XYZ file of C-alpha atoms in Angstrom:
186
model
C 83.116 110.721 96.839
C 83.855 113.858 98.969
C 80.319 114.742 98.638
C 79.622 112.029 100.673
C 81.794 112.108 103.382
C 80.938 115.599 103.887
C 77.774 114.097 105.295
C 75.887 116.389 102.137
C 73.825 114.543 99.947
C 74.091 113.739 96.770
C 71.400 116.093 94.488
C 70.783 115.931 90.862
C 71.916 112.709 88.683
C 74.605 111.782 90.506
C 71.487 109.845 93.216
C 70.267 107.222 90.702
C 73.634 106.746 89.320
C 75.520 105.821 92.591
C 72.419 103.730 93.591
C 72.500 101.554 90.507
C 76.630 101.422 90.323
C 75.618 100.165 93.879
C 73.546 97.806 93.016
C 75.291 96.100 90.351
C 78.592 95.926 92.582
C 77.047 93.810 94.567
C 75.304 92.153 92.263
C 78.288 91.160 90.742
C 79.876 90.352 93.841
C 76.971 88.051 95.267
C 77.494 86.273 91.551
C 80.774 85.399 92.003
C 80.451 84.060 96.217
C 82.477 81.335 97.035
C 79.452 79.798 99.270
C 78.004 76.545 98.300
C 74.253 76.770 96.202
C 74.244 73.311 97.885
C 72.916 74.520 101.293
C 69.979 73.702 103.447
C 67.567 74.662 106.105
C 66.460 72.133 108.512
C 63.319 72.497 110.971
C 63.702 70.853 114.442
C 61.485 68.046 112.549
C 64.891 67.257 110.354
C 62.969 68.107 106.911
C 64.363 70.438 104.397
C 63.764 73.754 103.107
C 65.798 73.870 100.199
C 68.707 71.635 98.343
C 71.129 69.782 99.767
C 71.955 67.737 102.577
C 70.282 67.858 105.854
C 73.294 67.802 108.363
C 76.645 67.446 108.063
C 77.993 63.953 109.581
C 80.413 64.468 112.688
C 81.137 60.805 113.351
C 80.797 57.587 112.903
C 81.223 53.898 113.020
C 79.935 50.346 113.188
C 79.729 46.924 114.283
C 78.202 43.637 114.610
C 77.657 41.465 111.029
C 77.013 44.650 109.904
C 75.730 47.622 111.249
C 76.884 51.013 110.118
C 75.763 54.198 111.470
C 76.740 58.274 111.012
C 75.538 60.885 112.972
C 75.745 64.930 113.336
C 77.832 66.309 115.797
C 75.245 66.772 118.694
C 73.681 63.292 118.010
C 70.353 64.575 117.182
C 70.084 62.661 113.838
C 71.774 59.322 112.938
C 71.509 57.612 109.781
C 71.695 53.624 110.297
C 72.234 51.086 107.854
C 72.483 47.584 108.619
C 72.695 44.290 106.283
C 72.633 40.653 107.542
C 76.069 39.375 106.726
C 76.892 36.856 109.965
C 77.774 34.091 106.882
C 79.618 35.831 104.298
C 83.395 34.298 103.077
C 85.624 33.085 105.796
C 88.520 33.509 103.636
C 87.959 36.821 101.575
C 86.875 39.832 101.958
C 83.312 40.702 100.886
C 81.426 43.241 98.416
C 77.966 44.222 98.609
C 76.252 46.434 96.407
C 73.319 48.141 97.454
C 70.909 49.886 95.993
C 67.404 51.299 98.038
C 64.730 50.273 99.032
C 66.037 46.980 99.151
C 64.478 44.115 101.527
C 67.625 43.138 102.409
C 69.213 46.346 103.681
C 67.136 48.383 106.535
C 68.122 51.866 106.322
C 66.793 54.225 108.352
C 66.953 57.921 110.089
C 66.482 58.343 113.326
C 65.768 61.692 114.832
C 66.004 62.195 118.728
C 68.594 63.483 121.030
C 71.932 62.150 122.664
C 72.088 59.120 119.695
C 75.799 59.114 119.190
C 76.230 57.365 122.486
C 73.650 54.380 121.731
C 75.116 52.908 118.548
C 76.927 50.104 118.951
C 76.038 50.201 122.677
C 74.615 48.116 125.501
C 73.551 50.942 127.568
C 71.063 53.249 125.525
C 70.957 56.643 127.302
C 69.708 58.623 124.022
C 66.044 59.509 123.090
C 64.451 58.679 119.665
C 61.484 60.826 118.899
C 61.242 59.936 115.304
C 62.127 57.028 112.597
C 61.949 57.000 109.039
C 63.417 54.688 106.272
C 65.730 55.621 103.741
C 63.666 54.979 100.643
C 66.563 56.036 97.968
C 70.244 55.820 97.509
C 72.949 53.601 96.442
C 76.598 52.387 97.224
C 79.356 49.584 98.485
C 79.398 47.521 101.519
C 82.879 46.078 102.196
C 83.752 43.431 104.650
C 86.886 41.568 106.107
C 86.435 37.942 106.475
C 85.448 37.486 110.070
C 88.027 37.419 112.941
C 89.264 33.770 113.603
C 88.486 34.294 117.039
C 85.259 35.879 116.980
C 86.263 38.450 119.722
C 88.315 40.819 117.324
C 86.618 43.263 115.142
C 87.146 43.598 111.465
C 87.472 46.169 108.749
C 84.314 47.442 107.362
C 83.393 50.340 105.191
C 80.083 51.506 103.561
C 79.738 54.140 100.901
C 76.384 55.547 99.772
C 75.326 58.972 97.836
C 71.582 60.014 96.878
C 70.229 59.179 100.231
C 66.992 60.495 100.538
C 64.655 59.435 103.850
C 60.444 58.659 103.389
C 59.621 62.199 103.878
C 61.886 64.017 101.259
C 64.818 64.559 103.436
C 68.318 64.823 101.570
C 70.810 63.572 103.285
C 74.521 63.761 103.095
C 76.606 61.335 101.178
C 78.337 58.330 103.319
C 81.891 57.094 103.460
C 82.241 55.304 106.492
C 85.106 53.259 107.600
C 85.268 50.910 110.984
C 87.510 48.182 112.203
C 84.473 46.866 114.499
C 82.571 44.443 112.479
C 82.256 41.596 114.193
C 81.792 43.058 117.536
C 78.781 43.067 119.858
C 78.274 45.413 122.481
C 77.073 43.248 125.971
């Protein structure tokens, strides 16, 4: 070691030796990484490079009879799931399974910028430069009766894992949890 931070190099056998005790050190260490295998790169086009899903979601919500959406955080890709449910039980709540493609559910990615702010909203200030459906997955659907009143959102939540959108796009498992069913935006 003194060798070394003499600023001398190494001559003789000691080279290959500290080059492969090197080598497998961090070998070994790279082996034992706490970083997720489960990571991925995305192109500005939103498809992947490798496993895993293609953004992390950053928020979320719903509404109407019953829309759910979930977005990343700068609102450049949305996932949007919506099932027509304006007549389900008055008087308990309801489950849905679902299971894609389905002609009952439309599922779908959009890609664009600003999207956040046009879910669930009258005045639509975001882009869309690309759609896609959502040609895999599976989950839950759960839905309060509707409000008495019809002015007063209800609970709502929607699972789904093994989404995967028309052009190979993973995408990251759902849980998403609103007490805005029910309401309309306008």
């Amino acid at each position: 070691m003194e060798l070394l931070r003499s600023g001398r190099r190494p001559t003789g056998m000691r080279t290959p030796v500290i080059a492969a005790s090197s080598l497998a050190l961090a070998l070994s260490l790279a082996a034992c990484s706490d970083e997720p295998d489960d990571t991925r790169a995305v192109d500005p086009g939103g498809t992947s490079t490798s496993s895993g899903p293609a953004f992390e979601v950053a928020a979320s919500g719903g509404c109407g009879e019953a829309f759910f959406w979930a977005a990343d955080a700068d609102g450049s890709q949305v996932i949007q799931v919506y099932v027509e449910q304006r007549d389900r039980s008055a008087a308990q709540p309801t489950a849905l399974e679902l299971t894609l493609p389905d002609p009952e559910v439309t599922a779908t990615l959009q890609t664009g910028t600003d999207l956040i702010g046009d879910q669930c909203n009258d005045i639509l200030n975001g882009r869309v430069s690309g759609e896609q459906a959502i040609v895999e997955g599976s989950g839950t659907m759960t839905l309060g009766p509707p409000s008495i009143d019809g002015f007063n959102g209800v609970t709502g939540t929607l699972t789904m894992t093994g989404l995967v959108a028309a052009d190979g796009t993973l995408l990251p498992d759902l849980t998403v949890t609103t007490d805005m069913i029910g309401f309309y935006a306008g």
